[in-house]
Short mmCIF file of C-alpha atoms in Angstrom, two decimals:
data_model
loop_
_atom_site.label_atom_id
_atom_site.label_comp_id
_atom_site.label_asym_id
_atom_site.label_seq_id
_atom_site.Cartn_x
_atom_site.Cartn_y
_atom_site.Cartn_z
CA UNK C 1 28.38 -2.61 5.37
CA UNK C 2 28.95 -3.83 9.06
CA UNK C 3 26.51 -4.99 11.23
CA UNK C 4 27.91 -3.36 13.86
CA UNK C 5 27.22 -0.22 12.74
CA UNK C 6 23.62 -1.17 13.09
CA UNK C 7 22.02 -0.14 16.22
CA UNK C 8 18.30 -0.76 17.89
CA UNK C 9 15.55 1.56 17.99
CA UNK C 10 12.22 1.46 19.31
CA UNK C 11 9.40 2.61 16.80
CA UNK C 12 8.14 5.27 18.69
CA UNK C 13 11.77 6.84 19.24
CA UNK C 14 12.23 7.25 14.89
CA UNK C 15 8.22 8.52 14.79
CA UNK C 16 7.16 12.75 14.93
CA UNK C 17 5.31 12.53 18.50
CA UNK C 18 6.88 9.51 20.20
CA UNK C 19 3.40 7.72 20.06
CA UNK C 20 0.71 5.63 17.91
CA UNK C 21 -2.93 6.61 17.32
CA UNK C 22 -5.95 4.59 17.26
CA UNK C 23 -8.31 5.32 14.21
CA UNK C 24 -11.94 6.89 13.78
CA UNK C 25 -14.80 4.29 15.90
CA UNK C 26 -17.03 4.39 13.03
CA UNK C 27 -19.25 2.31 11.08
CA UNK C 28 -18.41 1.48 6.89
CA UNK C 29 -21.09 2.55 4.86
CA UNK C 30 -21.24 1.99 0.91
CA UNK C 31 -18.54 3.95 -1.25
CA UNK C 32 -19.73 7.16 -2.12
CA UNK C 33 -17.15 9.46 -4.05
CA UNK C 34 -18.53 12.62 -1.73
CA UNK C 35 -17.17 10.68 1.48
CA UNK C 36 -13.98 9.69 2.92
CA UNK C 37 -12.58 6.46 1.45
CA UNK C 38 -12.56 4.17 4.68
CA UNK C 39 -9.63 2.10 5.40
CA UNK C 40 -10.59 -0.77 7.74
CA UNK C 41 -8.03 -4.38 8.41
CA UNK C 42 -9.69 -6.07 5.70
CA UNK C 43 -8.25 -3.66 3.00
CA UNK C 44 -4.66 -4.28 3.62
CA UNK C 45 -2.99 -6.97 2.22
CA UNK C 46 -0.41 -9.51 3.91
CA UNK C 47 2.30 -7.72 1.49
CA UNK C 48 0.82 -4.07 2.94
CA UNK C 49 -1.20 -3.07 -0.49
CA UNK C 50 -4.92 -2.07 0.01
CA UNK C 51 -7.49 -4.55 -1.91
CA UNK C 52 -9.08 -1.44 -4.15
CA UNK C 53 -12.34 -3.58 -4.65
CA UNK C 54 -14.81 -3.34 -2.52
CA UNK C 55 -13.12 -0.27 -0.64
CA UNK C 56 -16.46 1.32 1.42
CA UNK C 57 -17.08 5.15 3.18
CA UNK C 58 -16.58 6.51 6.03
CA UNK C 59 -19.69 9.07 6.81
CA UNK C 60 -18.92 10.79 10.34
CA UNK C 61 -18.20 14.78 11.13
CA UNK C 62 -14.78 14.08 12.91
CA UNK C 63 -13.41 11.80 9.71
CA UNK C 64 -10.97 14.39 8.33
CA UNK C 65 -9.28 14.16 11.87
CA UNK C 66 -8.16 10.60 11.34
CA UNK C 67 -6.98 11.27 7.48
CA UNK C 68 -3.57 9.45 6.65
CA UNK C 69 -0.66 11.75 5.96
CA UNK C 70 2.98 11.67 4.01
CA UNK C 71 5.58 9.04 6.24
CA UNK C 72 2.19 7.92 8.12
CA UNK C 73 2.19 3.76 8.74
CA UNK C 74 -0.65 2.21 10.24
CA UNK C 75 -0.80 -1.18 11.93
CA UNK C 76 -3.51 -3.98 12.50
CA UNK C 77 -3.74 -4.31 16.15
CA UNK C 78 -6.57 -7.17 16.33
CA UNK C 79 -7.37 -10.70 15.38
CA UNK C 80 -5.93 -13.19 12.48
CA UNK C 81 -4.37 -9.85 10.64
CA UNK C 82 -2.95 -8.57 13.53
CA UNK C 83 0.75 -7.13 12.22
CA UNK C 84 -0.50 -6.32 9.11
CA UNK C 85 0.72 -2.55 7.77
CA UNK C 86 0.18 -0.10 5.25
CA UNK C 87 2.58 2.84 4.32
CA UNK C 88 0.29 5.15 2.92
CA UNK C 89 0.55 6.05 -0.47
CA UNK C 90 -0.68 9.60 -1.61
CA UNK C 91 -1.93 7.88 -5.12
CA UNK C 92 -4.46 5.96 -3.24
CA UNK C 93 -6.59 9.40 -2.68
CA UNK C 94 -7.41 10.54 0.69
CA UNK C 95 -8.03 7.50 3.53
CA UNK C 96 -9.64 7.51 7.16
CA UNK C 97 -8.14 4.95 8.66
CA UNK C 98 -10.43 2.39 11.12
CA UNK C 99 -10.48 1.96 14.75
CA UNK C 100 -8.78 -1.85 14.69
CA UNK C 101 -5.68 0.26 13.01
CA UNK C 102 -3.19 2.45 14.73
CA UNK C 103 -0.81 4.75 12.87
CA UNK C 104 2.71 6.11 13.49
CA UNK C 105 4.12 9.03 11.54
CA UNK C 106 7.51 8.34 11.05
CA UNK C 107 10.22 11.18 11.29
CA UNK C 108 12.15 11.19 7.54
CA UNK C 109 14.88 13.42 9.53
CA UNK C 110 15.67 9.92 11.44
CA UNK C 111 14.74 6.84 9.67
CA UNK C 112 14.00 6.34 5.60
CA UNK C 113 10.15 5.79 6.16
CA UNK C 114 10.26 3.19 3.30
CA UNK C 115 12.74 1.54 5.02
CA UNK C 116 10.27 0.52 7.80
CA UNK C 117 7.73 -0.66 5.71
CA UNK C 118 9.99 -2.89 3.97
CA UNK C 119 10.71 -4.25 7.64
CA UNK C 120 7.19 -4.91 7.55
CA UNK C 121 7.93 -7.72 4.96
CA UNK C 122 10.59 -9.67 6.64
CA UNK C 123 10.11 -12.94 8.99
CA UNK C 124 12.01 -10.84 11.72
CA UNK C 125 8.67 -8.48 12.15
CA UNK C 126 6.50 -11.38 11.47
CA UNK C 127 8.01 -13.59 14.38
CA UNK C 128 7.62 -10.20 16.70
CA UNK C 129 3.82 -10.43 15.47
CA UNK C 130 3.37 -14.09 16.19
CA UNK C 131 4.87 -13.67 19.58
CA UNK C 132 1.79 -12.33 21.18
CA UNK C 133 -0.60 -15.31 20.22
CA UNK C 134 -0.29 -18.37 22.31
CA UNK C 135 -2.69 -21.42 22.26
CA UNK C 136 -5.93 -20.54 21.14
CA UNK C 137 -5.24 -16.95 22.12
CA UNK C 138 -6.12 -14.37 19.33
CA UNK C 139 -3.41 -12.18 18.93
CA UNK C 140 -3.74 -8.21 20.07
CA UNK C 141 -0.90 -5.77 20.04
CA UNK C 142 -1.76 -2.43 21.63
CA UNK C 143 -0.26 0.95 20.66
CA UNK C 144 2.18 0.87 23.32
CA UNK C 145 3.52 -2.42 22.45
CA UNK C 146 3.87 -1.33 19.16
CA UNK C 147 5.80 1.82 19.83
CA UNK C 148 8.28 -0.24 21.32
CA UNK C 149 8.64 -2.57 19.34
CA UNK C 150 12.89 -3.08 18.53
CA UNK C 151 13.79 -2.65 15.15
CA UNK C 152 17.78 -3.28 13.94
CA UNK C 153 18.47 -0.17 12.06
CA UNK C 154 21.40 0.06 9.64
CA UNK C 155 22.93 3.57 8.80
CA UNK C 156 20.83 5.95 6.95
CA UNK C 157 22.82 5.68 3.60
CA UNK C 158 22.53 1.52 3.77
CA UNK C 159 18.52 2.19 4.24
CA UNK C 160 18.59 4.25 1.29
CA UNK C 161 20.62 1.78 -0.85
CA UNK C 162 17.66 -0.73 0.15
CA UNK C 163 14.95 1.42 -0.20
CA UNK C 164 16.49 2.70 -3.64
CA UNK C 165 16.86 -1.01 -5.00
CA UNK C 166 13.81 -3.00 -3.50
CA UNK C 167 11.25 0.22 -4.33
CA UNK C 168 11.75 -0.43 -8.42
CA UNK C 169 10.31 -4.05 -7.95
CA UNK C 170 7.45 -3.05 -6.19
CA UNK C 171 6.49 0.23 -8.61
CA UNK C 172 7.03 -2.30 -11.57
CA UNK C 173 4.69 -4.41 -9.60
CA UNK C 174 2.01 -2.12 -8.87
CA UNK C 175 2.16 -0.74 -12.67
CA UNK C 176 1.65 -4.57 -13.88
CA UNK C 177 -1.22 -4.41 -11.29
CA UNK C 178 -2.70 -0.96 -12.89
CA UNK C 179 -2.38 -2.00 -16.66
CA UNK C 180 -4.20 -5.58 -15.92
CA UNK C 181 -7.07 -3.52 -14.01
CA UNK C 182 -7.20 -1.81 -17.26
CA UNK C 183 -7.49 -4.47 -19.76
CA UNK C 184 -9.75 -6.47 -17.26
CA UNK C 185 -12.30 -3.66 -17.01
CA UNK C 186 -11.85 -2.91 -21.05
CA UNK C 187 -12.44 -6.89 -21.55
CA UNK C 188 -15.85 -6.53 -18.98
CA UNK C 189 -16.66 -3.44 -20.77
CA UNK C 190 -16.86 -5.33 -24.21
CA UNK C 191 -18.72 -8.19 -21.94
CA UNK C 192 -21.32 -5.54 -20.98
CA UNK C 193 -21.84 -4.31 -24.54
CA UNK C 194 -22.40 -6.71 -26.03
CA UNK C 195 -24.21 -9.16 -23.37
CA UNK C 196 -25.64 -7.08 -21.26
CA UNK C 197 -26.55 -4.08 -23.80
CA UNK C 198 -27.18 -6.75 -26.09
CA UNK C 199 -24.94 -4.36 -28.71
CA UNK C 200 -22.76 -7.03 -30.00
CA UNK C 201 -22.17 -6.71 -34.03
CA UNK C 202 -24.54 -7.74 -36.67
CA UNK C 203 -23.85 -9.38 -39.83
CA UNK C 204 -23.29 -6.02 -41.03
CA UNK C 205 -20.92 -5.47 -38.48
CA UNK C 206 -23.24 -2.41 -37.03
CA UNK C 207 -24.88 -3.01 -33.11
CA UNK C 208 -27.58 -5.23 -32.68
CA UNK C 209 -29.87 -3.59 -30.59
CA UNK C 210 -29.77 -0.23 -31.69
CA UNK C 211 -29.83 -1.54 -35.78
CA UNK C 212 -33.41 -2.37 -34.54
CA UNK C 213 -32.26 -5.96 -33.98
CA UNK C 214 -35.51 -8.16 -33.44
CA UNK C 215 -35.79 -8.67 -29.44
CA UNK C 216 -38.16 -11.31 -28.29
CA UNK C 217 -39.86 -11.98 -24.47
CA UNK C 218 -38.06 -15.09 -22.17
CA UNK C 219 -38.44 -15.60 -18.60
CA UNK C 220 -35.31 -13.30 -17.67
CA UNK C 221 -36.70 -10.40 -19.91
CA UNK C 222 -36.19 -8.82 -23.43
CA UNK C 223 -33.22 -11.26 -25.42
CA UNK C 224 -32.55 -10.74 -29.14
CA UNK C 225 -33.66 -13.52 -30.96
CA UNK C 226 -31.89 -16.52 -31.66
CA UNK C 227 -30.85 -15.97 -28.00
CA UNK C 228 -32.43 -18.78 -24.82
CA UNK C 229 -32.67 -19.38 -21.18
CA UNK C 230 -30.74 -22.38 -19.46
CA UNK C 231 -28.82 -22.80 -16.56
CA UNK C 232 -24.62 -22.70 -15.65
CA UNK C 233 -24.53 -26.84 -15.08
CA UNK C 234 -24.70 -26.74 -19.60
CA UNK C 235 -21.83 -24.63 -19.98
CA UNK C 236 -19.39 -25.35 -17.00
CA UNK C 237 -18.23 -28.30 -15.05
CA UNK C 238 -17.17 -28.25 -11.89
CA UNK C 239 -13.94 -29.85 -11.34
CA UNK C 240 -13.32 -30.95 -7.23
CA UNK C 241 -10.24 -33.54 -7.72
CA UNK C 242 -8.87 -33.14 -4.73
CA UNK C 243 -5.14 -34.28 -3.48
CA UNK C 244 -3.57 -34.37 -0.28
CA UNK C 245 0.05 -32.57 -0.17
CA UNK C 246 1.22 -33.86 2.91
CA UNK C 247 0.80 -37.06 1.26
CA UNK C 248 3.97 -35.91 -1.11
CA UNK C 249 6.18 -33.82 1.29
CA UNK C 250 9.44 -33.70 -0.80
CA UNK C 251 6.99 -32.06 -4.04
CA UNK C 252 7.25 -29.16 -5.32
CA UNK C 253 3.67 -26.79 -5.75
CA UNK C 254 2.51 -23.93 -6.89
CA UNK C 255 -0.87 -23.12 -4.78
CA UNK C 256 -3.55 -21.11 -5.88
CA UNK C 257 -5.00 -19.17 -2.48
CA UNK C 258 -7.26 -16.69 -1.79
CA UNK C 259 -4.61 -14.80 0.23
CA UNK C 260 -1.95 -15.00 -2.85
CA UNK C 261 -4.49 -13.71 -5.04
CA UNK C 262 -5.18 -10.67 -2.62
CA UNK C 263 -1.50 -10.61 -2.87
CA UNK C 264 -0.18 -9.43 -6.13
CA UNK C 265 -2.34 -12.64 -7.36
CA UNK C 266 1.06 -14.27 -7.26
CA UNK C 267 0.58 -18.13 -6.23
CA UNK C 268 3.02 -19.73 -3.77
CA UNK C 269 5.60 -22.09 -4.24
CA UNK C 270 5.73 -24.76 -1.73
CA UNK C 271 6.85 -28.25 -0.28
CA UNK C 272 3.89 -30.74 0.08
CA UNK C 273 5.13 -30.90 3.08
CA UNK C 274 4.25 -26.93 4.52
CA UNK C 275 0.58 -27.52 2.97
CA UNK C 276 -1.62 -28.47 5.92
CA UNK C 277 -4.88 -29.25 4.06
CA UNK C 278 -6.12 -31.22 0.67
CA UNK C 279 -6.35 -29.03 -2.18
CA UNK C 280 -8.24 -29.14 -5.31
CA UNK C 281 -5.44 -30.26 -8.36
CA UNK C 282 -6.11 -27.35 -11.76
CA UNK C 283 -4.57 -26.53 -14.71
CA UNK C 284 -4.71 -23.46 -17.43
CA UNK C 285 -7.83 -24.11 -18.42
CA UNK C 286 -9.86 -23.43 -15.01
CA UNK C 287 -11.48 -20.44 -13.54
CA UNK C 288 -11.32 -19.92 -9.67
CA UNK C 289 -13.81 -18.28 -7.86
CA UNK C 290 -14.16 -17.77 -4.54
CA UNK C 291 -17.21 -19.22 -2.91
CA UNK C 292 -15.97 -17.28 0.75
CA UNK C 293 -17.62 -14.20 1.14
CA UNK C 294 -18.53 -13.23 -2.17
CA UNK C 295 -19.24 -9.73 -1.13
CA UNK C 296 -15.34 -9.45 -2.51
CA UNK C 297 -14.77 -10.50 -5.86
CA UNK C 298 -12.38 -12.80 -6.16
CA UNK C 299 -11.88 -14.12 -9.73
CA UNK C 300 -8.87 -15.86 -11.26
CA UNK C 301 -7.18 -17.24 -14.42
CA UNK C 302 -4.52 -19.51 -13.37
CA UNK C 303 -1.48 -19.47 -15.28
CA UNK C 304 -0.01 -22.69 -13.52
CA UNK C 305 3.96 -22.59 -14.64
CA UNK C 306 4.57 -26.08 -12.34
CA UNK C 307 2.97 -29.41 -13.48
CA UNK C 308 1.32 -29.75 -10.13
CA UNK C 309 -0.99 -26.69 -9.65
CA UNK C 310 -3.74 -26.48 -7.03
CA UNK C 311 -5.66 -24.30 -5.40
CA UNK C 312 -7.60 -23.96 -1.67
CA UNK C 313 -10.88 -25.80 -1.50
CA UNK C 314 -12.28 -22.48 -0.88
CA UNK C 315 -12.24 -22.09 -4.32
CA UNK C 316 -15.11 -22.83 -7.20
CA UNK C 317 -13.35 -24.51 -9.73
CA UNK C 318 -15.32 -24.11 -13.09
CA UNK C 319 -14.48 -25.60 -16.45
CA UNK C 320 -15.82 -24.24 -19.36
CA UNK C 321 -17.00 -27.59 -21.50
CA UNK C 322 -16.21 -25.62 -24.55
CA UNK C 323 -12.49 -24.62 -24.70
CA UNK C 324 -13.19 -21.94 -28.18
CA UNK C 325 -16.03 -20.42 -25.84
CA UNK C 326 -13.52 -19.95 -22.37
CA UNK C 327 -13.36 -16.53 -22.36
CA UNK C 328 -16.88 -15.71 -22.77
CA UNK C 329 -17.17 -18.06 -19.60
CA UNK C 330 -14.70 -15.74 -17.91
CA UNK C 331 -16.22 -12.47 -18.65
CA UNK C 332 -19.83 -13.92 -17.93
CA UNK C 333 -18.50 -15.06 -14.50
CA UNK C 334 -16.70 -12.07 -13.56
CA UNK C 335 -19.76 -9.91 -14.48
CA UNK C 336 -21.87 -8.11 -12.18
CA UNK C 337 -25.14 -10.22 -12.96
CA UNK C 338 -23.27 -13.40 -11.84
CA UNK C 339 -21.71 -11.69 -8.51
CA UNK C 340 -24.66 -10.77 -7.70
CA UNK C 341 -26.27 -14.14 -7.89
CA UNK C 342 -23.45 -14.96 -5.56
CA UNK C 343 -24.38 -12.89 -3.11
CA UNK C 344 -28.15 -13.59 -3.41
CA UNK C 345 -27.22 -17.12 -2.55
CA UNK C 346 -25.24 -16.55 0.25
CA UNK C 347 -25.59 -18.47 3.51
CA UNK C 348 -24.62 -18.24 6.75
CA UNK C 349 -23.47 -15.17 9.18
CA UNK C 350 -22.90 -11.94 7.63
CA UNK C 351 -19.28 -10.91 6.68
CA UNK C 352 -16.23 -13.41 6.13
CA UNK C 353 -18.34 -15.99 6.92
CA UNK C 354 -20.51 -16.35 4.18
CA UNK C 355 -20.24 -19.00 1.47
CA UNK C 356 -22.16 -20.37 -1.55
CA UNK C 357 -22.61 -23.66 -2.08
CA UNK C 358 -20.79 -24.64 -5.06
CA UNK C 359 -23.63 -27.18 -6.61
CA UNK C 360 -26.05 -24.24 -5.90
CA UNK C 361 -24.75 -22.14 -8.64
CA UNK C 362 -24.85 -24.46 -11.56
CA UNK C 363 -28.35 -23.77 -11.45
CA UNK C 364 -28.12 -20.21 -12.32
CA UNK C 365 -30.73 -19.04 -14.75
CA UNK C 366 -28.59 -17.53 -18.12
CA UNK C 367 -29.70 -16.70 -21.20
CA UNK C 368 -27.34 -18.29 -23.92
CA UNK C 369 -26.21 -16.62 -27.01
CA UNK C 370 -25.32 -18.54 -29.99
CA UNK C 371 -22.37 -20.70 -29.88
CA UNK C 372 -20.60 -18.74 -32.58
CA UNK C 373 -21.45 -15.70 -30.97
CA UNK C 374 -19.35 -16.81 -27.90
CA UNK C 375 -16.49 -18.13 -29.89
CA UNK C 376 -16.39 -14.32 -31.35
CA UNK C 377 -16.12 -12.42 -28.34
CA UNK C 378 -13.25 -15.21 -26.67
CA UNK C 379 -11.11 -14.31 -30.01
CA UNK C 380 -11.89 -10.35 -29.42
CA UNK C 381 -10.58 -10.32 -25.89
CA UNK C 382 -8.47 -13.40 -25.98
CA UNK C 383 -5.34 -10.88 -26.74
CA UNK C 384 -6.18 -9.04 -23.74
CA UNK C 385 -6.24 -12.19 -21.51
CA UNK C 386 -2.92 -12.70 -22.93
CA UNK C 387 -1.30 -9.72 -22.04
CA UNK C 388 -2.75 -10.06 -18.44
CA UNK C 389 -1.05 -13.57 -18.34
CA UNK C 390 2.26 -12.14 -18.91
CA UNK C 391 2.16 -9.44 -16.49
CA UNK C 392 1.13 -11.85 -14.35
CA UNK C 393 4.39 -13.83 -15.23
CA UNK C 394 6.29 -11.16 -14.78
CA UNK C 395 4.99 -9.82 -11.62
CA UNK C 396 5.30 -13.76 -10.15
CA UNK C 397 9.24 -13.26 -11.40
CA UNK C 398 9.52 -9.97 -9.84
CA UNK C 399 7.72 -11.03 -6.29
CA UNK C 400 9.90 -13.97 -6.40
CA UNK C 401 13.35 -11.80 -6.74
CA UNK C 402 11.86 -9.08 -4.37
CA UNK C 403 11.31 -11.75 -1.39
CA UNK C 404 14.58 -13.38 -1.92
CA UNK C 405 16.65 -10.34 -2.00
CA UNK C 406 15.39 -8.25 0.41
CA UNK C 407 15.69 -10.57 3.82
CA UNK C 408 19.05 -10.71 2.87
CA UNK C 409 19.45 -6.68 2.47
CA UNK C 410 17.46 -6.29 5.65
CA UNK C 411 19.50 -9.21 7.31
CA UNK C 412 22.76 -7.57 6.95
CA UNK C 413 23.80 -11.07 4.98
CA UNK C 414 24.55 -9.20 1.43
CA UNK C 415 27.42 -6.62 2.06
CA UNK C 416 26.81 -3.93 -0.04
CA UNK C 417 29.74 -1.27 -0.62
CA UNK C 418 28.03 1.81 0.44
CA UNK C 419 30.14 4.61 1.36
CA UNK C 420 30.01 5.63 4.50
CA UNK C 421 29.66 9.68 3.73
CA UNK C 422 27.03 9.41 1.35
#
């Protein structure tokens, strides 16, 4: 393929109506499955995948006007996200997309949509992006601007070839995605029935509760006996070693952050040297949680694959002190009971802002089943863990081949022999 076959466009000359459109001006309101799903900046990922948890509604009479449609791509305009996109996806169910996003409906008779959210991904669109912050000014990019922006576009059989051989890495992705949201809620549903139903198996292997298993009173209500109240602090430590990358420029690290885990929760391998602030130093037997906003769950396993792991500071870092009772840890902290003592201890400024303080939480009030209790339920759901772990593997291999390959597609640096006619 020659690059001189490639010519420039502007978006809003490949687009429907030669124009991009500003969402709905309306207010979230909790996720009701009778409403609109809302779409707002905060559900798209840097990688242009919607965060699914904590999606909210959209309750206004002119919502189905600012539905998302087949080829439609919609655009951050405002603040830190600003360039951040979404190519709409009919498997994500109906969306209303927000105010601070404006979409464009690409034409398929002139451009491969997919081809244009792949462009999405590449440092040349992110450099356009970062072009319109200078200083201390936050970025904005109006619909105008956006419309003509230039894109490089390569023949319409060389977009296919790309589209046809980068889309397969990111369905494989997304199905890894769907089959660990599967085992995760089938490990918390086990969690619930057990712990929270208090249904876990008897010595005759039949559920407690409902056997007429002997419940007694405690200070956090009806337990089954055998069963008492303490606090996190005698289960978990938490671990805040802290290192300073810059300090080793020429090493090698694989970083644990809250935006690679929105990401694909695919950590990112860097120099010491592009790590601007100290990090806390983990390994496999951690669990991350993040202390910002805990409105949004944000709970991880790390599988570190480098010997120097770490993650942001923004991060809880909680070691079980048990390592045959680690999962039960897991599930207990990624239970509802325990986000919503996050959220119940919550300060400052509503939204993003909001943080818990670490120490705070060690005083949690749990009750405490009996040590071989625990130890049973980490061996029950310990083989799902495992098959989350490699996904995740494979998804970090598959992210890693995607971004390597397709700057160089989009770059015109690989020659590809596509046929001209075709």
């Amino acid at each position: 393929m020659k690059c001189n076959q490639w010519k420039k466009v502007k978006l809003k000359d490949i687009t429907t109506d030669g124009r991009g459109h500003y969402g709905i001006g309306a207010s979230a309101v909790e996720y009701q499955e009778n409403l609109y799903t809302y779409l707002r900046i905060t559900d798209i990922t840097d990688d242009g995948r919607i965060i699914k948890e904590g999606l909210m509604s959209v309750d206004d009479q002119d919502a189905k006007n600012y539905l998302l449609k087949q080829n439609d791509i919609v655009f951050a305009r405002t603040g830190n996200s600003t360039g951040r996109s979404y190519f709409y996806d009919k498997r994500d169910g109906d969306l209303v997309f927000a105010g601070f996003l404006i979409k464009f409906n690409l034409d398929s008779d002139k451009v491969n949509p997919k081809y244009i959210k792949l462009y999405t991904l590449t440092d040349q669109y992110r450099n356009w992006v970062n072009s319109f912050a200078t200083g201390s000014t936050r970025k904005n990019i109006n619909a105008k601007i956006y419309g003509d922006m230039e894109i490089n576009l390569p023949p319409r059989n060389y977009q296919d070839y790309v589209v046809n051989l980068i889309d397969p890495f990111n369905e494989k992705i997304e199905i890894n995605n769907e089959i660990n949201k599967k085992l995760e809620e089938m490990a918390q549903a086990i969690f619930k029935h057990w712990f929270v139903d208090f249904e876990f198996p008897n010595e005759n292997g039949e559920p407690y509760k409902s056997s007429g298993g002997e419940m007694v009173e405690s200070e956090l209500g009806m337990i089954p006996k055998g069963w008492k109240v303490t606090i996190l602090d005698n289960i978990v430590n938490i671990s805040t070693k802290s290192i300073n990358p810059q300090n080793y420029a020429e090493r090698v690290f694989e970083h644990y952050s809250i935006p690679a885990l929105d990401n694909n929760k695919t950590p990112e391998i860097q120099m010491g040297k592009e790590i601007k602030s100290n990090k806390y130093l983990i390994d496999d037997n951690v669990i991350l949680i993040s202390k910002l906003n805990p409105n949004t769950k944000r709970i991880w396993k790390p599988i570190p694959q480098y010997k120097f792991a770490i993650c942001s500071t923004e991060f809880i870092v909680y070691v079980p002190k048990e390592n045959n009772i680690f999962y039960y840890v897991y599930e207990f902290i990624n239970s509802d009971y325990f986000s919503e003592m996050l959220v119940s201890h919550a300060t400052g400024s509503t939204g993003s802002r909001q943080r818990v303080k670490p120490k705070d939480t060690l005083n949690f009030k749990i009750y405490l089943p009996p040590v071989e209790l625990m130890v049973k339920f980490s061996k029950a759901v310990k083989p799902m863990h495992d098959s989350i772990s490699l996904k995740n593997l494979e998804i970090q291999k598959l992210v890693l081949t995607r971004d390597t390959l397709l700057p160089k597609l989009m770059s015109g640096e690989i020659r590809v022999p596509v046929e001209e006619e075709k």
